[in-house]
Coordinates of C-alpha atoms and ligand atoms in Angstrom, one line a residue:
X18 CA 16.9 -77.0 58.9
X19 CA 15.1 -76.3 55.8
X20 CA 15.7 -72.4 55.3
X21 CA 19.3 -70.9 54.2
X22 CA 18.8 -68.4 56.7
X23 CA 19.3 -71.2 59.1
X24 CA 21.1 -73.2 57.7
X25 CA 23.8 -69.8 58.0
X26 CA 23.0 -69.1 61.5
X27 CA 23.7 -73.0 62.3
X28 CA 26.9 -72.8 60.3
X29 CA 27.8 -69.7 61.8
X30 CA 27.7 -70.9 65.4
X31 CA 28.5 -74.0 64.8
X32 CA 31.8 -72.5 63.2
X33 CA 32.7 -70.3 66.0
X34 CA 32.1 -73.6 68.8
X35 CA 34.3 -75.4 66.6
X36 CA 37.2 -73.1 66.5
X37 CA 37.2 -72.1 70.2
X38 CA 37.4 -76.2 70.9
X39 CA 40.3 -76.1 68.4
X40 CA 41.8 -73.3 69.7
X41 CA 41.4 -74.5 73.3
X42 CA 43.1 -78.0 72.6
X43 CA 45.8 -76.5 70.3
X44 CA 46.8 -74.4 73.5
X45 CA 46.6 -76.9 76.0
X46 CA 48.7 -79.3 74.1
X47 CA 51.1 -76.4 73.4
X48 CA 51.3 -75.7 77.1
X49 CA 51.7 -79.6 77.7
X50 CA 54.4 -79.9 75.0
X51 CA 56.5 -76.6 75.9
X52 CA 55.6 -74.6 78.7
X53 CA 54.6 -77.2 81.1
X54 CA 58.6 -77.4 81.6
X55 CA 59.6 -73.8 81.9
X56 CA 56.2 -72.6 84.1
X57 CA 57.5 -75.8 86.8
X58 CA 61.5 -74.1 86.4
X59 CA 60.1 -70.9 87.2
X60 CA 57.7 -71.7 90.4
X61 CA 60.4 -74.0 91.5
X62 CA 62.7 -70.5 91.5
X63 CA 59.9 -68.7 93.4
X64 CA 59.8 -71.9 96.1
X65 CA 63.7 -71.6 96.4
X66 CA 63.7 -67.9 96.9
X67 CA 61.0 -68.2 99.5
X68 CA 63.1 -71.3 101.5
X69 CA 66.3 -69.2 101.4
X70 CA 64.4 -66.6 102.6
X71 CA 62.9 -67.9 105.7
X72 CA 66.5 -69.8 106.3
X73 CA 67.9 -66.4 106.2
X74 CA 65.5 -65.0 108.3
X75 CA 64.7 -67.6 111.3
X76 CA 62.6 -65.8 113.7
X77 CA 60.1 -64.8 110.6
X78 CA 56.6 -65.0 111.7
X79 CA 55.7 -67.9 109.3
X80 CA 51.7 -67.9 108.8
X81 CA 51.9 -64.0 108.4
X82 CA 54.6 -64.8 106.0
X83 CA 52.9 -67.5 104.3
X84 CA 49.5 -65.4 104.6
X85 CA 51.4 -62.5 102.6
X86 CA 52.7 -64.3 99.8
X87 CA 48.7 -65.7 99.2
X88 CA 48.1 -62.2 98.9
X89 CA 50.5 -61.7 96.4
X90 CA 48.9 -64.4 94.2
X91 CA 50.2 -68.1 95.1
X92 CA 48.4 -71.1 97.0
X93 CA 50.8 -72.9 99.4
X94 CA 50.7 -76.0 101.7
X95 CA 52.8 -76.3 103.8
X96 CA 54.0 -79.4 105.4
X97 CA 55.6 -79.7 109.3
X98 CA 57.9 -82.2 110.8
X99 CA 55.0 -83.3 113.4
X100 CA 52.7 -84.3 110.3
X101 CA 50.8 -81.0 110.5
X102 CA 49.6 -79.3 107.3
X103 CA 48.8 -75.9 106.2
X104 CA 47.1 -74.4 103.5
X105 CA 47.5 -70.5 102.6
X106 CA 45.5 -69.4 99.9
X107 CA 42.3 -70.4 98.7
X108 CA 41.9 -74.1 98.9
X109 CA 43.2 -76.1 96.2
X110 CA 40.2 -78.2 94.7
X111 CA 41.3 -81.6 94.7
X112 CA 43.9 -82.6 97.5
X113 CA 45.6 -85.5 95.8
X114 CA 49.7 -84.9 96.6
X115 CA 51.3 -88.6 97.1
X116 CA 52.9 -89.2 100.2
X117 CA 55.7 -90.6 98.6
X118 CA 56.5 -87.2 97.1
X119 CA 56.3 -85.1 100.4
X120 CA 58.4 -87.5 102.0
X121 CA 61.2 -86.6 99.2
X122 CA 60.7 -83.1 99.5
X123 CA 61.3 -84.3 103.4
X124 CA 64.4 -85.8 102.2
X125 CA 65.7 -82.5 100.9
X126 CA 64.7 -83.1 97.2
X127 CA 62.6 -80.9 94.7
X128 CA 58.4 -81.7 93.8
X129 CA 58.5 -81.4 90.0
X130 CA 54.5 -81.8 90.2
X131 CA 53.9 -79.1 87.6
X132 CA 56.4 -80.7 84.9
X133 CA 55.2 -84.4 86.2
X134 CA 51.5 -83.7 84.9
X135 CA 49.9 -85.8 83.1
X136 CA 48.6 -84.1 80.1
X137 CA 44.8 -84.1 79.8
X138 CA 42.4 -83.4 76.5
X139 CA 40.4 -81.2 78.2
X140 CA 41.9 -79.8 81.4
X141 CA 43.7 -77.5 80.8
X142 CA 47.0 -78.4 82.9
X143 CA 47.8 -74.8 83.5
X144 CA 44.5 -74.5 84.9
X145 CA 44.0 -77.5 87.4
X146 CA 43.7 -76.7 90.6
X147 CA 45.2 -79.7 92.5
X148 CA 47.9 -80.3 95.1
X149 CA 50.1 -82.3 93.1
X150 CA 49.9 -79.8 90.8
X151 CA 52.9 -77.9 92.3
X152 CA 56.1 -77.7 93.5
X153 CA 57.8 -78.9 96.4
X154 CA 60.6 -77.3 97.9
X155 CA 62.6 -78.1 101.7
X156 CA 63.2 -75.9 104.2
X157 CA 64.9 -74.6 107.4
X158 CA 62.6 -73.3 110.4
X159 CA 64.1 -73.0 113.6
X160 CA 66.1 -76.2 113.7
X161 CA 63.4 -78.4 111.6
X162 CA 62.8 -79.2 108.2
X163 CA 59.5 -78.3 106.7
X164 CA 58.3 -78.9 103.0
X165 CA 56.4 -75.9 101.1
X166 CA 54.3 -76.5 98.0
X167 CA 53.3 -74.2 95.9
X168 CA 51.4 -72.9 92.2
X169 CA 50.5 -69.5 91.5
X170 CA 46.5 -68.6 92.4
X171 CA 44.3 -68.4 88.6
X172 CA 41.8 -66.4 90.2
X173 CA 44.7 -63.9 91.8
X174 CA 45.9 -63.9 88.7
X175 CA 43.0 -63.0 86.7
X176 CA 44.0 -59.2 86.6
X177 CA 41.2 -56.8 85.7
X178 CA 42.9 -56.4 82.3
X179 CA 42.4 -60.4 82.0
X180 CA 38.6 -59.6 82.5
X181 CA 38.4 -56.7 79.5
X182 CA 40.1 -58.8 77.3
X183 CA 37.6 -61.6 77.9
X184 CA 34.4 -59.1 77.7
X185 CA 35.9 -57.9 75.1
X186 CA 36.2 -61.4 73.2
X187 CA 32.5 -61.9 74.3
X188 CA 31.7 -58.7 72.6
X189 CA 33.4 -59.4 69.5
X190 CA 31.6 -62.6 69.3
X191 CA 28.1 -61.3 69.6
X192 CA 28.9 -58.2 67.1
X193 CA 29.8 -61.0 64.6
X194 CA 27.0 -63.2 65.0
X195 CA 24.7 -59.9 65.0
X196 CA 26.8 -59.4 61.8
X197 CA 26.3 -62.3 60.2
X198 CA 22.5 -62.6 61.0
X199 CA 21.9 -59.1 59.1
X200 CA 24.4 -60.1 56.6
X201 CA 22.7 -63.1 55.8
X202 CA 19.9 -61.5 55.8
X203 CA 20.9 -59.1 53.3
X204 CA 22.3 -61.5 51.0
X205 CA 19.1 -64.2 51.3
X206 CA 16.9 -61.5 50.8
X207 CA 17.2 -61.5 47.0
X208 CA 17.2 -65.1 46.4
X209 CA 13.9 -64.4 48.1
X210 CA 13.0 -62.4 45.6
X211 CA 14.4 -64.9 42.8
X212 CA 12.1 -67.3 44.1
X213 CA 9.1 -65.8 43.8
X214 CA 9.6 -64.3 40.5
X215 CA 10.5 -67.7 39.2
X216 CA 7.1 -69.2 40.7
X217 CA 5.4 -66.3 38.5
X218 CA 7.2 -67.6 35.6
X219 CA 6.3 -70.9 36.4
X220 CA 2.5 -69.7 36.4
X221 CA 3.3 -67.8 33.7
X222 CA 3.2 -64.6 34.3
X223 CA 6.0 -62.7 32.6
X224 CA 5.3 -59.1 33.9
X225 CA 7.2 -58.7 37.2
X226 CA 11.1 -56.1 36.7
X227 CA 13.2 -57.9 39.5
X228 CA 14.6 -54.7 41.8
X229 CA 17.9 -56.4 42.3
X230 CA 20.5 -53.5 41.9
X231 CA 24.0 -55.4 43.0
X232 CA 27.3 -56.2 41.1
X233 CA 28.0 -59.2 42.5
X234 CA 26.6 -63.1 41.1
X235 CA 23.6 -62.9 42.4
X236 CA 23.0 -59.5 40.7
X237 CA 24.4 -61.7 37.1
X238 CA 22.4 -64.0 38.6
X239 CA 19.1 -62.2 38.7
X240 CA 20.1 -60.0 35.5
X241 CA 20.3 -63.7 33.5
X242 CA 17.3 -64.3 35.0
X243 CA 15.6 -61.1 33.6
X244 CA 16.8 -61.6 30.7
X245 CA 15.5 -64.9 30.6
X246 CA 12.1 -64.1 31.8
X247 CA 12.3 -61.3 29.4
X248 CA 12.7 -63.8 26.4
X249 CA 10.0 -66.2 27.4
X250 CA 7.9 -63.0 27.5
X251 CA 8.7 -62.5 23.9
X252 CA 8.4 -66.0 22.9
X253 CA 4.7 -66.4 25.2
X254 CA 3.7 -63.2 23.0
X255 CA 5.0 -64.7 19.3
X256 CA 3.3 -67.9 20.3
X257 CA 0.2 -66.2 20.8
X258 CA 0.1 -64.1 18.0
X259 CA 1.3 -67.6 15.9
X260 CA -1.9 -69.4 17.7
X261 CA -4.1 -66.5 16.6
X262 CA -2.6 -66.2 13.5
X263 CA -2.7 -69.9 12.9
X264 CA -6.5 -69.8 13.4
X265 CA -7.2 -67.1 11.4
X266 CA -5.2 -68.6 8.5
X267 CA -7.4 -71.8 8.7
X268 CA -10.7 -70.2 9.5
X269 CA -11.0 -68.0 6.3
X270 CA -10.4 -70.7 4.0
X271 CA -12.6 -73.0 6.0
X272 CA -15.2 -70.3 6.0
X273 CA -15.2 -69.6 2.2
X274 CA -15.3 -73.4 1.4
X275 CA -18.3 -73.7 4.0
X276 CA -19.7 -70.6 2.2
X277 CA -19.5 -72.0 -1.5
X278 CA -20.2 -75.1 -0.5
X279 CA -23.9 -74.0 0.4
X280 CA -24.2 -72.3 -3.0
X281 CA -23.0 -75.3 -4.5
X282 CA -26.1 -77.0 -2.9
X283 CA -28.4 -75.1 -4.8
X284 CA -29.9 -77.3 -7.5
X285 CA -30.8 -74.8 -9.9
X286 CA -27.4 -73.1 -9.8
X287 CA -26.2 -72.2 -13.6
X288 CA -23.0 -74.2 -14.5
X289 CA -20.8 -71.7 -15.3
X290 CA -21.5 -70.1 -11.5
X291 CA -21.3 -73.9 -9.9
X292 CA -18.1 -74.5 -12.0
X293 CA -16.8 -71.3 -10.5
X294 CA -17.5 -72.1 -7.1
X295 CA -15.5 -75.6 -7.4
X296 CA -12.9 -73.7 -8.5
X297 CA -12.7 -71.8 -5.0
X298 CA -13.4 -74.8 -3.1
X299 CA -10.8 -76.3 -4.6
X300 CA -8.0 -73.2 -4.3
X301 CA -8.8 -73.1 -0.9
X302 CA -8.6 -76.7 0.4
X303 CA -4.9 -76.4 -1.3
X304 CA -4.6 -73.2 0.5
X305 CA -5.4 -75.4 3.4
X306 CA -3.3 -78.3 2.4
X307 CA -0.1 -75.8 1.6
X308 CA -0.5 -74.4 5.3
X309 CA -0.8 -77.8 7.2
X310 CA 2.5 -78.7 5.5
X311 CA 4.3 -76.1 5.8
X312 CA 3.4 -75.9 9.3
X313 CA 4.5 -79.2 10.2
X314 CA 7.7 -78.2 8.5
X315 CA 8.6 -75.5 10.8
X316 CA 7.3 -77.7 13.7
X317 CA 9.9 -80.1 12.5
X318 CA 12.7 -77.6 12.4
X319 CA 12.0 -76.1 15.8
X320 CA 12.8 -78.8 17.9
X321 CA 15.0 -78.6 19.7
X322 CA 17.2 -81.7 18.1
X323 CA 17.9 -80.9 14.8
X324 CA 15.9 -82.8 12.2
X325 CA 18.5 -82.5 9.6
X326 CA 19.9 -85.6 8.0
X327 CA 23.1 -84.3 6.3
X328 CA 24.9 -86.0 3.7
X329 CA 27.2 -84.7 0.7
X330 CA 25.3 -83.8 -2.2
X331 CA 25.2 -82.0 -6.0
X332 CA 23.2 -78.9 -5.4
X333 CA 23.7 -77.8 -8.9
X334 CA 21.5 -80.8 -9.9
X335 CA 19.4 -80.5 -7.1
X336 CA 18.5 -76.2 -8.5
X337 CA 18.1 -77.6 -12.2
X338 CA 15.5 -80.1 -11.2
X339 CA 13.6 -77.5 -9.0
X340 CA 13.7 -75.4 -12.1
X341 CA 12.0 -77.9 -14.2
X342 CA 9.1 -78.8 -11.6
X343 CA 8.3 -75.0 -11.9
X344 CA 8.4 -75.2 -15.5
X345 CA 5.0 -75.5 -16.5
X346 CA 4.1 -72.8 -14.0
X347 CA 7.2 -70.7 -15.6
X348 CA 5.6 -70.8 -19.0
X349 CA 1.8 -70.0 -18.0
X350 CA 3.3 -66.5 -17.2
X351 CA 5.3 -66.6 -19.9
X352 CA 8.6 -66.0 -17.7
X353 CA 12.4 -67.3 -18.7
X354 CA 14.8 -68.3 -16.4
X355 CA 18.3 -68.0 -16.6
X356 CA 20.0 -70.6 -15.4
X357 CA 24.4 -70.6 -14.6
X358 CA 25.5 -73.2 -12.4
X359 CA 28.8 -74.9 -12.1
X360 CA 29.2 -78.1 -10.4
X361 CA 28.6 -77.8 -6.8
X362 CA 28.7 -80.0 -3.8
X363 CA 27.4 -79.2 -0.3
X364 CA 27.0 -81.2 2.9
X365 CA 23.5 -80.9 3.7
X366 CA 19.7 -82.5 4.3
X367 CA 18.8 -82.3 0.3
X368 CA 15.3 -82.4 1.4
X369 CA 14.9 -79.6 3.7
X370 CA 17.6 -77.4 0.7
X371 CA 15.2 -78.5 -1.8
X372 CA 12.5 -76.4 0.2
X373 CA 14.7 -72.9 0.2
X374 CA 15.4 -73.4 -3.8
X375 CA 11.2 -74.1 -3.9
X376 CA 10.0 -71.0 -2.0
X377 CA 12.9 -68.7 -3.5
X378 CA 11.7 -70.0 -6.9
X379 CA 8.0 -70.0 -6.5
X380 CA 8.1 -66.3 -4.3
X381 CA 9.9 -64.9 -7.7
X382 CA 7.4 -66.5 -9.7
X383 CA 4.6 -64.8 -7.7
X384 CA 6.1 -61.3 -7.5
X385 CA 6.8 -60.9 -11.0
X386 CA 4.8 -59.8 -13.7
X387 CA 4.0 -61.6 -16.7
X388 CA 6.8 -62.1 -19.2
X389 CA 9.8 -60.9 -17.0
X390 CA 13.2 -62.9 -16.5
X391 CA 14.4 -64.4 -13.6
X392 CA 18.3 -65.1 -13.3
X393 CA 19.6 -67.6 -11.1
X394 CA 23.4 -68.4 -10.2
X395 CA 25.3 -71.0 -8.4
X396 CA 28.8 -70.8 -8.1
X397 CA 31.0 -71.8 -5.1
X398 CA 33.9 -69.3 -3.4
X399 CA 36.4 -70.6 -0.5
X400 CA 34.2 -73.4 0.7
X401 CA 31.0 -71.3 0.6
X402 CA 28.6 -71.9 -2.1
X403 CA 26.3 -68.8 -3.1
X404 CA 23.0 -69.5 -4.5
X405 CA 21.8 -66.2 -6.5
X406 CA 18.2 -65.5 -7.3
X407 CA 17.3 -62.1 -9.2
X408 CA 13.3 -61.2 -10.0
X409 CA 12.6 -57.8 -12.0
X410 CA 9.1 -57.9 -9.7
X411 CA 7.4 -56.1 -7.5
X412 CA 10.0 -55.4 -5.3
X413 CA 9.8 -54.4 -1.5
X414 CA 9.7 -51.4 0.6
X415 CA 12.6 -51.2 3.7
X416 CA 9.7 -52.1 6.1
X417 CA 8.4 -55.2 4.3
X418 CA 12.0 -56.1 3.8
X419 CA 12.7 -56.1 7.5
X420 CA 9.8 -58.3 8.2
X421 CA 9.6 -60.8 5.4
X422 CA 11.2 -63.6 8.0
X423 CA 8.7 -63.3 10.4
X424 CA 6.0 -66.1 10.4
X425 CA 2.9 -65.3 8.9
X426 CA 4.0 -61.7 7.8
X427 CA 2.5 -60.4 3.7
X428 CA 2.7 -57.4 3.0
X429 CA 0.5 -55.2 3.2
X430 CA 1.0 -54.3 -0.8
X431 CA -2.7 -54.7 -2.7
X432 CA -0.6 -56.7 -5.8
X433 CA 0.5 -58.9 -3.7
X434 CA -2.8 -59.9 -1.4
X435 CA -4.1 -61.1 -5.0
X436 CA -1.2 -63.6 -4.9
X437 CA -1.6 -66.7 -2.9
X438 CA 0.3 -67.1 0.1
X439 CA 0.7 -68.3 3.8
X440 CA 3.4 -65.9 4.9
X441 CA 5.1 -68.7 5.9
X442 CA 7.5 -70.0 2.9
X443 CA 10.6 -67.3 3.7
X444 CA 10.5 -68.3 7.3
X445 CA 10.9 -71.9 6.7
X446 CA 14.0 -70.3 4.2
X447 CA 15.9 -68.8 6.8
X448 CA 15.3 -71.9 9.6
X449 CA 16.7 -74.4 6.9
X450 CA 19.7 -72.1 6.2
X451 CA 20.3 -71.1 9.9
X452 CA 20.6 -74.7 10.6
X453 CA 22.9 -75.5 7.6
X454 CA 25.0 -72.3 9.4
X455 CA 24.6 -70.5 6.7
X456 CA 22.5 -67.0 5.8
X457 CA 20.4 -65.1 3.6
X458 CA 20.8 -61.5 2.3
X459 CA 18.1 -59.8 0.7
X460 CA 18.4 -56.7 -1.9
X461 CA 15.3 -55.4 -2.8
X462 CA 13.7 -51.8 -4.5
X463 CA 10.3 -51.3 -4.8
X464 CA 8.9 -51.6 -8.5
X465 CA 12.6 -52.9 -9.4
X466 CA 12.7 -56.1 -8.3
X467 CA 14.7 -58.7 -5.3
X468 CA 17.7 -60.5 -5.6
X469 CA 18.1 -63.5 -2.4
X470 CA 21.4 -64.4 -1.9
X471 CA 21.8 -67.8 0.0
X472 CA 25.2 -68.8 1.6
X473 CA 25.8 -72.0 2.8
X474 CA 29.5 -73.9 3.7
X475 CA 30.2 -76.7 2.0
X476 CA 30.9 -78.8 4.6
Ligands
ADP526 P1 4.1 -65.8 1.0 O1 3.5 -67.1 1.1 O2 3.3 -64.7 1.3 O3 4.9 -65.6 -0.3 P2 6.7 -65.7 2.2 O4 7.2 -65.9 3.5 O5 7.4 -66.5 1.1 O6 5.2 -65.8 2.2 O7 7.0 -64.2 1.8 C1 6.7 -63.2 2.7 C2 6.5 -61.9 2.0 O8 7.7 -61.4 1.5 C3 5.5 -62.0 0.8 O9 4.2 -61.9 1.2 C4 6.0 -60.8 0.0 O10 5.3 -59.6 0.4 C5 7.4 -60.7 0.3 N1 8.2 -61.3 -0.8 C6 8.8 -62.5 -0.8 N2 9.5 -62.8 -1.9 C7 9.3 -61.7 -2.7 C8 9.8 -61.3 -4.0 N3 10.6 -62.1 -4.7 N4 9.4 -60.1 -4.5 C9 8.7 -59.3 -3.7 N5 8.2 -59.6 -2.5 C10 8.5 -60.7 -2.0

């Protein structure tokens, strides 16, 4: 059975079988157990009553007797002195009573046959329509002794009330497995719908709004799965836009070298013009060369496994020396640093830190003017260390400063398009410090200058 739907029906009947066997052999071993007993006691009365009866009333027309009381709902046989039987009633189905046991009823003892029973799985004992299921009883007729047997008649005794409540447990039955199919139904039919929006997603296609409206866990269920779908959207769309953008970054460069390059080939080209063109060339393999690596750095940190290699470290040592690469640099634009750090030690990957020091530093360098200052402080506050960088540059507007995270994003600020740059140094910033669990604050005024603020624990 390969579909839920199924797979409930089956259950479904299968369940309601099961219980009704249950049911039915609970009972019958109830009835064997406990009322086997008392039902034999009470027939045994009715016998009784019937022998004193016909004792007190000798010239009783027997058979019209005996024909009456099948009437009123009981099978008898009844046995004569000459050997004779008789049965009143309908017949009983199996006629098995033991000689043995008429002869003692002959002898003026009682037929326990409904007590005596032997208890079956699946007869129901009440139910069995045998001889020696009755009792057995003596009596006087006219000088002789004669033994009656008798049980009470099922079919007599189904009543029309016996009938209702048995339609009506049919009815019930078929109502509930009418039930249960719509049910089922009902509650299959989104996982329907689940399924074939997740085959979309799996063919990518990230369009389709699930119309499940319901409270219960397959509504969470198919609101999680919205949500997801929802995010894979986003992420197909910032893949796309980092493919195209990707491209674009790499063709322009490769264009302008392929451009200058051909100039370059002219023989009679002046120096000072073929010198020039070098120069490009050259900016723009680095260009080239500072994308690839950054790239593959923020491949490397978005895997899934963290490629941090942690270890306790000095940072303060780690900011002076990144300070002193960029000293050369510093003094071309004629800018000072100002430098405050107290010792400072931070569980961390240095080598991946030593980036977000790097692109702070270099970012300041790039958006200042010639002969500003930039400060930088390290100090460390209740296992937190707090890496300070303050520019007097160019400063941001609120837009630019909500998007400098994203990958690839410049801004769109004619100062800074003259100053090289992938778009892709402050992204690798907040990664590294997102996987350290730390963050980044950024306070910035246009024309006035940015302070980053990096927290990070220490251990
Ligand atoms: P880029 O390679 O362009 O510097 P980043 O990711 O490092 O890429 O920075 C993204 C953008 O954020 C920059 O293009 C610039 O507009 C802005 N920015 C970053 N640092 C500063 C700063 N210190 N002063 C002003 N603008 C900044």
């Amino acid at each position: 059975m390969k579909s839920l739907y199924g797979k409930f029906l089956v259950i479904t009947v299968g369940t309601m079988l099961a219980s009704a066997i249950v049911a039915f052999l609970a009972v019958n071993t109830y009835y064997h157990r406990y009322l086997k007993g008392e039902n034999d006691a009470k027939n045994v009365k009715v016998a009784e009553e019937i022998a004193l009866f016909i004792e007190a009333n000798d010239g009783i027309d027997l058979p019209a007797y005996f024909d009456m009381l099948a009437g009123v709902g009981y099978k008898l046989l009844v046995k004569s002195p000459n050997d004779n039987s008789a049965v009143y009633g309908e017949a009983f189905r199996d006629d098995n009573l033991e000689d043995q046991a008429i002869q003692k009823v002959f002898s003026g003892e009682v037929y326990h046959g409904m007590r005596e029973q032997k208890a079956e799985t699946f007869v129901t004992g009440y139910f069995s329509n045998e001889s020696a299921n009755t009792v057995g009883v003596p009596f006087m007729y006219k000088g002789q002794t004669y033994a009656l047997f008798l049980r009470p008649d099922i079919k007599m005794l189904f009543t029309e009330i016996h009938y209702l409540l048995g339609g009506m447990v049919i009815v019930m039955a078929i109502i509930s497995i009418l039930t249960m199919l719509v049910v089922a139904r009902k509650l299959i039919a989104p996982i329907i719908v689940l399924t074939r929006a997740t085959k979309k997603v799996g063919e990518e296609q990230f369009t389709s709004e699930l119309s499940i409206e319901r409270r219960d866990e397959i509504g969470q269920l198919a609101k999680s799965f919205q949500q997801m779908v929802d995010r894979l959207s986003d992420n197909d769309q910032i893949r796309k836009a980092f493919v195209s953008d990707v491209s674009h970054d790499f063709q322009s460069p490769l264009l302008n070298i392929k451009g200058y390059a051909d100039l370059l080939s002219d023989e009679e080209l002046p120096a000072n013009e073929r010198i020039h063109y070098a120069g490009i060339i050259q900016s723009e393999t680095e260009r080239l060369s500072t994308l690839t690596k950054q790239l593959l750095l923020l491949t490397s940190l978005d895997q899934l496994v963290s490629p941090l290699q942690k270890r306790v470290f000095r940072v303060d040592q780690q900011v002076k020396e990144t300070v002193r690469k960029f000293q050369w640099l510093l003094q071309e634009k004629e800018i000072s640093v100002m430098l405050e750090t107290e010792e400072v030690t931070c569980k961390g990957d240095p080598a991946f830190l030593e980036k977000v020091w790097e692109n702070l530093l270099s970012n300041a360098l790039k958006y200042s003017p010639d002969g500003e200052t930039i400060d930088i402080r390290l100090t460390e506050k209740a296992n937190e260390i707090c890496f300070t960088i303050e520019d007097t540059g160019i400063g941001m507007s609120s837009e630019t400063k909500n998007r400098i995270f994203d990958r690839f994003y410049r801004a769109d600020h004619s100062r800074t398009r003259e100053v090289e740059g992938t778009g892709l140094g402050l992204s690798i910033v907040e990664q590294v410090v997102r996987l350290h669990d730390g963050r980044i604050e950024v306070i910035s005024e246009l024309g006035l200058g940015t302070t980053f603020i990096v927290y990070l624990p220490t251990l």
